[in-house]
Amino acid sequence: MMFCIILVAVGLNACSSDDDDEKTPSIVGTWYVETTRFAGMDYEYSEYAELTFRKDGTVTGYWKNTYKDGKEIVETDAGRYQIIKDVLRVWWVSELEEDDEPWSATFSINGNKMKTSEDGGTVWTRK
């Protein structure tokens, strides 16, 4: 009888949903990307972007664009995020108006790299 109880306990533990959570890497943490964009000679710039995702479903963002003439523009924002399967949705506070749709992109994480689908694909590195 004791053997049957142990088998049931081990079997139920093996079916735990925690196993699935361990296979899916967490987005929680800080991610950054550095890119150079060309929209014409007058608009050439490099961009540094950083996103910090927290366990409580909030996110903060930091973007710094440096233009070839030395001018810099820095923006920050905060919001909340949601993940459904492989889709990341972010509602930024500065863009919220009634009935606004969130920013949305498919994403995947492999080790310390995250790829999002916007702009033809962006690769982020975990800090």
CSV table of C-alpha atoms in Angstrom, one decimal:
chain,number,residue,atom,x,y,z
A,1,MET,CA,0.0,0.0,0.0
A,2,MET,CA,2.8,2.4,0.9
A,3,PHE,CA,4.5,1.6,-2.5
A,4,CYS,CA,1.3,2.7,-4.3
A,5,ILE,CA,1.1,6.0,-2.4
A,6,ILE,CA,4.7,6.8,-3.3
A,7,LEU,CA,4.0,6.0,-7.0
A,8,VAL,CA,1.0,8.2,-7.0
A,9,ALA,CA,2.9,11.1,-5.3
A,10,VAL,CA,5.8,10.8,-7.7
A,11,GLY,CA,3.5,10.6,-10.7
A,12,LEU,CA,1.5,13.7,-9.7
A,13,ASN,CA,4.7,15.7,-9.0
A,14,ALA,CA,6.0,14.8,-12.5
A,15,CYS,CA,2.9,16.2,-14.1
A,16,SER,CA,3.3,19.6,-12.3
A,17,SER,CA,2.8,22.7,-14.5
A,18,ASP,CA,6.1,24.0,-13.0
A,19,ASP,CA,8.0,21.8,-15.5
A,20,ASP,CA,6.6,23.9,-18.4
A,21,ASP,CA,7.6,27.2,-16.7
A,22,GLU,CA,11.2,26.0,-16.4
A,23,LYS,CA,11.3,25.2,-20.2
A,24,THR,CA,10.1,28.7,-21.1
A,25,PRO,CA,12.8,31.4,-20.4
A,26,SER,CA,11.5,34.4,-18.5
A,27,ILE,CA,11.4,37.8,-20.0
A,28,VAL,CA,11.8,39.3,-16.6
A,29,GLY,CA,15.0,41.4,-16.5
A,30,THR,CA,16.7,44.2,-18.5
A,31,TRP,CA,17.3,43.9,-22.2
A,32,TYR,CA,19.2,46.3,-24.5
A,33,VAL,CA,19.8,46.8,-28.2
A,34,GLU,CA,22.1,49.0,-30.2
A,35,THR,CA,21.3,49.7,-33.8
A,36,THR,CA,22.2,52.2,-36.6
A,37,ARG,CA,19.4,53.3,-38.9
A,38,PHE,CA,19.5,55.1,-42.2
A,39,ALA,CA,16.5,57.0,-43.4
A,40,GLY,CA,18.5,59.3,-45.7
A,41,MET,CA,21.7,61.3,-45.2
A,42,ASP,CA,20.1,63.9,-42.9
A,43,TYR,CA,18.5,61.3,-40.6
A,44,GLU,CA,21.4,58.9,-40.0
A,45,TYR,CA,21.5,58.0,-36.3
A,46,SER,CA,22.4,55.3,-33.8
A,47,GLU,CA,19.9,54.1,-31.2
A,48,TYR,CA,20.4,52.5,-27.8
A,49,ALA,CA,17.2,51.1,-26.3
A,50,GLU,CA,16.7,49.4,-23.0
A,51,LEU,CA,13.6,47.6,-21.6
A,52,THR,CA,13.1,46.4,-18.1
A,53,PHE,CA,10.4,43.8,-17.5
A,54,ARG,CA,9.3,43.1,-13.9
A,55,LYS,CA,7.5,40.1,-12.4
A,56,ASP,CA,4.5,42.3,-11.5
A,57,GLY,CA,3.7,42.9,-15.2
A,58,THR,CA,5.2,46.4,-15.4
A,59,VAL,CA,7.8,47.6,-17.9
A,60,THR,CA,10.0,50.6,-18.3
A,61,GLY,CA,11.8,51.8,-21.4
A,62,TYR,CA,14.7,54.0,-22.2
A,63,TRP,CA,15.7,55.1,-25.8
A,64,LYS,CA,18.6,57.3,-26.8
A,65,ASN,CA,19.0,58.4,-30.4
A,66,THR,CA,22.3,60.0,-31.4
A,67,TYR,CA,22.3,61.8,-34.8
A,68,LYS,CA,25.4,62.2,-36.9
A,69,ASP,CA,25.5,66.0,-36.1
A,70,GLY,CA,25.9,65.0,-32.4
A,71,LYS,CA,22.3,65.9,-31.3
A,72,GLU,CA,20.9,63.4,-28.8
A,73,ILE,CA,17.2,62.7,-28.0
A,74,VAL,CA,16.4,60.7,-24.9
A,75,GLU,CA,13.0,59.3,-24.2
A,76,THR,CA,11.7,57.2,-21.3
A,77,ASP,CA,8.3,55.6,-20.7
A,78,ALA,CA,6.6,53.1,-18.4
A,79,GLY,CA,3.7,50.7,-18.9
A,80,ARG,CA,2.5,47.2,-18.4
A,81,TYR,CA,3.0,44.1,-20.5
A,82,GLN,CA,1.3,40.8,-21.2
A,83,ILE,CA,2.6,37.6,-22.8
A,84,ILE,CA,0.3,35.2,-24.6
A,85,LYS,CA,2.2,32.3,-26.0
A,86,ASP,CA,4.9,33.9,-28.2
A,87,VAL,CA,3.2,37.4,-28.5
A,88,LEU,CA,4.5,40.3,-26.3
A,89,ARG,CA,2.0,43.1,-25.8
A,90,VAL,CA,3.0,46.4,-24.2
A,91,TRP,CA,0.7,49.3,-23.2
A,92,TRP,CA,3.0,52.4,-22.8
A,93,VAL,CA,1.6,55.1,-20.5
A,94,SER,CA,2.6,57.9,-22.9
A,95,GLU,CA,0.6,56.4,-25.7
A,96,LEU,CA,-2.5,55.4,-23.7
A,97,GLU,CA,-5.8,56.9,-24.9
A,98,GLU,CA,-9.2,55.4,-24.7
A,99,ASP,CA,-9.5,52.2,-26.8
A,100,ASP,CA,-5.8,52.2,-27.7
A,101,GLU,CA,-4.3,49.0,-28.9
A,102,PRO,CA,-1.0,47.9,-27.3
A,103,TRP,CA,2.3,47.7,-29.1
A,104,SER,CA,2.6,44.0,-30.1
A,105,ALA,CA,5.3,41.7,-31.5
A,106,THR,CA,6.1,38.1,-31.6
A,107,PHE,CA,9.2,37.2,-29.6
A,108,SER,CA,11.5,34.3,-28.7
A,109,ILE,CA,14.2,33.9,-26.1
A,110,ASN,CA,17.3,31.7,-26.5
A,111,GLY,CA,19.8,32.1,-23.6
A,112,ASN,CA,20.6,35.8,-23.2
A,113,LYS,CA,19.2,36.8,-26.6
A,114,MET,CA,15.6,37.8,-27.3
A,115,LYS,CA,14.3,38.4,-30.9
A,116,THR,CA,11.3,40.5,-31.5
A,117,SER,CA,9.5,40.8,-34.8
A,118,GLU,CA,9.2,44.5,-35.3
A,119,ASP,CA,11.3,46.4,-37.9
A,120,GLY,CA,12.1,43.1,-39.6
A,121,GLY,CA,13.5,41.6,-36.4
A,122,THR,CA,15.4,43.1,-33.5
A,123,VAL,CA,17.8,41.1,-31.4
A,124,TRP,CA,18.0,42.2,-27.7
A,125,THR,CA,20.7,41.1,-25.2
A,126,ARG,CA,19.9,40.5,-21.5
A,127,LYS,CA,22.0,42.7,-19.2
